[in-house]
mmCIF file of C-alpha atoms in Angstrom:
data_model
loop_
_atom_site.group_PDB
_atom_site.id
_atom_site.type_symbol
_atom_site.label_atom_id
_atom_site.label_comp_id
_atom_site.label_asym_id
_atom_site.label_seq_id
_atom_site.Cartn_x
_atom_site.Cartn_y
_atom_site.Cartn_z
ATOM 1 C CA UNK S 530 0.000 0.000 0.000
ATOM 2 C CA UNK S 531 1.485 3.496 -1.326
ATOM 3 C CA UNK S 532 1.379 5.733 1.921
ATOM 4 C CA UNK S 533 1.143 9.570 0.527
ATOM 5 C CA UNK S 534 2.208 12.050 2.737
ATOM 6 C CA UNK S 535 1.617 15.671 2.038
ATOM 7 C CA UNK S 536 5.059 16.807 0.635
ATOM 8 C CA UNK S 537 6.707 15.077 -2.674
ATOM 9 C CA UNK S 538 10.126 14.067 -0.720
ATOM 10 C CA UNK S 539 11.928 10.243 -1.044
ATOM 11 C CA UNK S 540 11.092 7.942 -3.985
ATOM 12 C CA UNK S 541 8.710 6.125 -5.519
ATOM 13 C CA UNK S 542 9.601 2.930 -7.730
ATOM 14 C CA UNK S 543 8.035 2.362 -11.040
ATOM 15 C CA UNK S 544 5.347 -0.448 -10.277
ATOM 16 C CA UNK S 545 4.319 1.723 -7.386
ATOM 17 C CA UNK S 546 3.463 4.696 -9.284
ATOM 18 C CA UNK S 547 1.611 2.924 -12.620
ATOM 19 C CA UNK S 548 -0.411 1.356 -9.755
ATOM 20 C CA UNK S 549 -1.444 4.910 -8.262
ATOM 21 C CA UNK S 550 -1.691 6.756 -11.156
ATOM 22 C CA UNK S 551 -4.162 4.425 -12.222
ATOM 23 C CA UNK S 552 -6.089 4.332 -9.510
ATOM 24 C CA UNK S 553 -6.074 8.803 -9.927
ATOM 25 C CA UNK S 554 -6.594 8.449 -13.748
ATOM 26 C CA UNK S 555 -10.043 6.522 -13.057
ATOM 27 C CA UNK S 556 -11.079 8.518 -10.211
ATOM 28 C CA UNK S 557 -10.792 11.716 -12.212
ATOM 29 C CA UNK S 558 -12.980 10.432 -15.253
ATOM 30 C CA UNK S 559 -15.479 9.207 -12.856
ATOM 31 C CA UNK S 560 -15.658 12.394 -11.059
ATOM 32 C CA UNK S 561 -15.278 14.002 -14.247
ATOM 33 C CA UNK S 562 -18.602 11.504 -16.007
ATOM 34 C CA UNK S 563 -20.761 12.029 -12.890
ATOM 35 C CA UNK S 564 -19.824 15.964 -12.601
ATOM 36 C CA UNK S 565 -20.898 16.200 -16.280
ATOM 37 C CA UNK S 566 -23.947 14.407 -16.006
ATOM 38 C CA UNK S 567 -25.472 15.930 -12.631
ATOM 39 C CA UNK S 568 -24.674 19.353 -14.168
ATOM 40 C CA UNK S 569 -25.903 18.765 -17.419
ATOM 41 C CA UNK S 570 -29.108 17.249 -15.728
ATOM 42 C CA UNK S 571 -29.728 20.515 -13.060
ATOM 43 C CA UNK S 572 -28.490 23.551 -15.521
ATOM 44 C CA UNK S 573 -31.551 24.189 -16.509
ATOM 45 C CA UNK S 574 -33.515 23.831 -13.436
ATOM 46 C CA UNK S 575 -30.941 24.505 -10.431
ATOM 47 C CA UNK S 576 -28.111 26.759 -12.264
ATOM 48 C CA UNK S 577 -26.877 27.611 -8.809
ATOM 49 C CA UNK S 578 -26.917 24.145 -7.943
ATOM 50 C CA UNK S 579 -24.983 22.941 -11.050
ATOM 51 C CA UNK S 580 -22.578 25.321 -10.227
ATOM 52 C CA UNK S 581 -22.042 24.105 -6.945
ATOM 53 C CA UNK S 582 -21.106 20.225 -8.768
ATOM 54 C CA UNK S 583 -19.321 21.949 -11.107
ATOM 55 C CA UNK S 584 -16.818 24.079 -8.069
ATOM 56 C CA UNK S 585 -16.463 20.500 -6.202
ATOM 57 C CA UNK S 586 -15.779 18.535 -9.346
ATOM 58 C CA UNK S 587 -12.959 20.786 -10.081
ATOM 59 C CA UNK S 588 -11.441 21.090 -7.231
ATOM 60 C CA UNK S 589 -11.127 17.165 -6.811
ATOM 61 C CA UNK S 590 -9.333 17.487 -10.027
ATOM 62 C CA UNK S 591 -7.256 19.800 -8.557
ATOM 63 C CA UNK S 592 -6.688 17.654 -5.678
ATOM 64 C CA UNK S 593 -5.678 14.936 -7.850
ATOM 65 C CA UNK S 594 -3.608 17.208 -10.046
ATOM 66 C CA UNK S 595 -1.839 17.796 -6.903
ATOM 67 C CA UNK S 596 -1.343 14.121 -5.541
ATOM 68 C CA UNK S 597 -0.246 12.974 -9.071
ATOM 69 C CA UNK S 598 2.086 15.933 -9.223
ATOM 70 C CA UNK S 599 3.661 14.528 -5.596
ATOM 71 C CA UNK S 600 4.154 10.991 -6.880
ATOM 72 C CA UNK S 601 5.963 12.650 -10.329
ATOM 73 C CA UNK S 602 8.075 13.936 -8.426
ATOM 74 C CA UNK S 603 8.991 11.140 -6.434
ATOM 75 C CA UNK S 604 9.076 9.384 -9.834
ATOM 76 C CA UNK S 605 11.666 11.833 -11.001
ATOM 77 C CA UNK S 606 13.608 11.790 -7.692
ATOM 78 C CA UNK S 607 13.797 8.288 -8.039
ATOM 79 C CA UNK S 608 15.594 8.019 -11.886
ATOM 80 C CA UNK S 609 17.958 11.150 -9.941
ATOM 81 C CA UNK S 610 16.042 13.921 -11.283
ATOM 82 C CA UNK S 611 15.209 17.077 -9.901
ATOM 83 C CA UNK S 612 11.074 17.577 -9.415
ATOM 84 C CA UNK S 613 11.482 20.960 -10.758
ATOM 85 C CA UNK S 614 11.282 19.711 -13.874
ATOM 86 C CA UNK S 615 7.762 18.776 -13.564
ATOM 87 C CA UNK S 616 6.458 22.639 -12.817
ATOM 88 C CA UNK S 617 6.525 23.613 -16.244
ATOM 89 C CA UNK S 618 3.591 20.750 -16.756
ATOM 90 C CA UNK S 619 2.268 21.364 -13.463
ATOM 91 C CA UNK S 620 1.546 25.315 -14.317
ATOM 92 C CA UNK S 621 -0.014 24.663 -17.849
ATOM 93 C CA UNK S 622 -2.553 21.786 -16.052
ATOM 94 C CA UNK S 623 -3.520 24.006 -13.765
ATOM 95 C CA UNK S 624 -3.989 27.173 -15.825
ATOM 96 C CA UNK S 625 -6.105 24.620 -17.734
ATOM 97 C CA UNK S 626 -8.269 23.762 -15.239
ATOM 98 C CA UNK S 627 -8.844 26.978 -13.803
ATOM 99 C CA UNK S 628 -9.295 28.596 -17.211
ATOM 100 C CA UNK S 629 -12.324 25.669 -17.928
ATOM 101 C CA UNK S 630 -13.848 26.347 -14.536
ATOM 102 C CA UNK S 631 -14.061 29.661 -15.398
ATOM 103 C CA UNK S 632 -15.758 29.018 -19.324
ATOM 104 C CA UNK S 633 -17.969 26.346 -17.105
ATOM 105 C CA UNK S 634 -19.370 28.856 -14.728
ATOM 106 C CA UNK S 635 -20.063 31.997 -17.811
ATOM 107 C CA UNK S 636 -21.655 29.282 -19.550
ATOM 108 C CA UNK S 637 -24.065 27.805 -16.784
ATOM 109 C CA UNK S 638 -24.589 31.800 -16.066
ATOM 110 C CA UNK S 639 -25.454 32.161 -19.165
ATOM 111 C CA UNK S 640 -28.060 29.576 -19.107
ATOM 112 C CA UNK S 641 -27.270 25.945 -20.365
ATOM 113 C CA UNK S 642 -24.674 23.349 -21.798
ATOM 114 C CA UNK S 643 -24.289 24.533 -25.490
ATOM 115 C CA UNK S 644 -23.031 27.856 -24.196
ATOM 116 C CA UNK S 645 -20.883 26.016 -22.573
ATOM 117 C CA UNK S 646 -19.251 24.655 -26.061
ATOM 118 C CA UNK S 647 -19.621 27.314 -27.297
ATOM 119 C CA UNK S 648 -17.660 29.402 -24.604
ATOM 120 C CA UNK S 649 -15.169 26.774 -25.350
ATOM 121 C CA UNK S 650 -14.753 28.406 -29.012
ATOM 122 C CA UNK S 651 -13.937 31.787 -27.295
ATOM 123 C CA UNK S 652 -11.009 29.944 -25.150
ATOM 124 C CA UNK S 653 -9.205 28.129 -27.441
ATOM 125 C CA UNK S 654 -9.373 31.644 -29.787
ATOM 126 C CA UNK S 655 -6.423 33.470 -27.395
ATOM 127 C CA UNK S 656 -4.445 29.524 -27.794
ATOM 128 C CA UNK S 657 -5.091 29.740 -31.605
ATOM 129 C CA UNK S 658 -3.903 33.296 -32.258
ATOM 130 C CA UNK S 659 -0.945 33.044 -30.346
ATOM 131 C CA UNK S 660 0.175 30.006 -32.253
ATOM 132 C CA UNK S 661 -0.188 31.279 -35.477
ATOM 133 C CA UNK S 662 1.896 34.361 -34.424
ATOM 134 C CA UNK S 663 5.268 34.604 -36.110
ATOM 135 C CA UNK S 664 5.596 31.132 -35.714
ATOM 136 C CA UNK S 665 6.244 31.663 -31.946
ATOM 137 C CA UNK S 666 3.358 29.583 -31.132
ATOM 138 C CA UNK S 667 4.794 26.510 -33.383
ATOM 139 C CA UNK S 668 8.071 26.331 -31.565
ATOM 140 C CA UNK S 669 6.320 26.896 -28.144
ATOM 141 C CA UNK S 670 4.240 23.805 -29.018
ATOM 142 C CA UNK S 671 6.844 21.805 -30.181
ATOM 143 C CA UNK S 672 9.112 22.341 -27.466
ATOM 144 C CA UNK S 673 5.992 21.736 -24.871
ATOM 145 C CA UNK S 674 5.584 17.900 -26.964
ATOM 146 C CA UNK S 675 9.377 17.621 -26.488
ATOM 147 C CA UNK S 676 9.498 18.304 -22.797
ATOM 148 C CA UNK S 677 6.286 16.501 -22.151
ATOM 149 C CA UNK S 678 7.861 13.880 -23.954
ATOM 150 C CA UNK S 679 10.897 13.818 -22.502
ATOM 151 C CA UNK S 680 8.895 13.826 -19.246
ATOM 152 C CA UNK S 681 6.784 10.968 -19.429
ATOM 153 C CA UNK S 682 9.959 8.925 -20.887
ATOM 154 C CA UNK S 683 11.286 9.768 -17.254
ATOM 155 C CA UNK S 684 8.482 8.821 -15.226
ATOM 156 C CA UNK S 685 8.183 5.468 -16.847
ATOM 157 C CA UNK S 686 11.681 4.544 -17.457
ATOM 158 C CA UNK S 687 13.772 2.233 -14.875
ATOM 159 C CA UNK S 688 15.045 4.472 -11.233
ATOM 160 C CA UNK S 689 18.409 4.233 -10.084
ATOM 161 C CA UNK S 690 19.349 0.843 -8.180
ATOM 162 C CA UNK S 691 21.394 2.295 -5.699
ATOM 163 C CA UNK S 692 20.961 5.407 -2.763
ATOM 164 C CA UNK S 693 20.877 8.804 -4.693
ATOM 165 C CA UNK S 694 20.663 12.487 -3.241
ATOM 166 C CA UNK S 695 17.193 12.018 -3.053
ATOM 167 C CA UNK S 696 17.130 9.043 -0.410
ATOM 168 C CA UNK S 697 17.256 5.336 -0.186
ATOM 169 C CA UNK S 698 16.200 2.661 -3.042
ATOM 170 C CA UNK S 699 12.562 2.060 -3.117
ATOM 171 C CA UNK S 700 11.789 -0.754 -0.873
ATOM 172 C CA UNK S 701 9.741 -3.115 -3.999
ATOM 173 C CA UNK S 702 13.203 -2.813 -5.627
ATOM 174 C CA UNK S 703 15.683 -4.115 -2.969
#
């Protein structure tokens, strides 16, 4: 049993964190499945009440966003990695997910789900211009898939089989 404190300190070995992960990356489509469908079902009679699902369902994504960031870290400590390297990812998730909260809400204001796509239109629109821009926004994205990239390589590839600076071997390793 994975015991998750509240900082990201020590290590975490591979089979440990595909196990967790998994456990987060179901829990946050269920949360995300029911949110949808109790808000979808109360927007137009309870918007205030719809809002309400829609505040709690993010912030358990939050909350998971948070937990998953701790064991990346520990991931990352344990291949000898710093877990700075996993703020850059950490920042653009959450601006994500604060910046969809805040469509969902102007949309359920507004009165109903297809406002809500197409308040999703007026979100991507900033994304889209800035892209097209000079070509800034093409090497921004490509070095974004190359860091993510070079990321998720890292979580998923074999730690370090000895003490680092980062603390002991894992103990489902030793």
């Amino acid at each position: 049993m994975l015991k998750l404190g509240w900082n990201a300190s020590g290590r975490l070995d591979r089979r440990s964190f595909r196990e967790a992960t998994g456990r987060m990356g179901w829990t946050t489509i269920f949360a995300l499945l029911l949110g949808a469908v109790v808000i979808v079902s109360l927007t137009r009679d309870k918007p205030v009440l719809s809002m309400a699902v829609a505040a709690i369902v993010t912030l358990l994504v939050l909350y998971l966003q948070y937990r998953y960031a701790q064991l990346s870290i520990q991931r990352l400590h344990d291949r000898g990695l710093s877990g700075y390297l996993y703020a850059p990812i950490l920042l653009i998730a959450f601006a994500v997910i604060v910046c969809s909260a805040v469509v969902l809400e102007q949309a359920l204001l507004k009165g109903g789900v297809l406002s809500f796509f197409f308040s999703l239109l007026g979100l991507i629109d900033p994304f889209i211009q800035v892209f097209f821009y000079k070509g800034f926004g093409v090497m921004a994205t490509l070095v974004l898939i190359l860091y993510n990239l070079f990321i998720s390589w890292n979580l998923h590839a074999p730690g370090q089989r000895r003490d680092n600076g980062f603390g002991p071997q894992p103990e489902a390793l030793a």
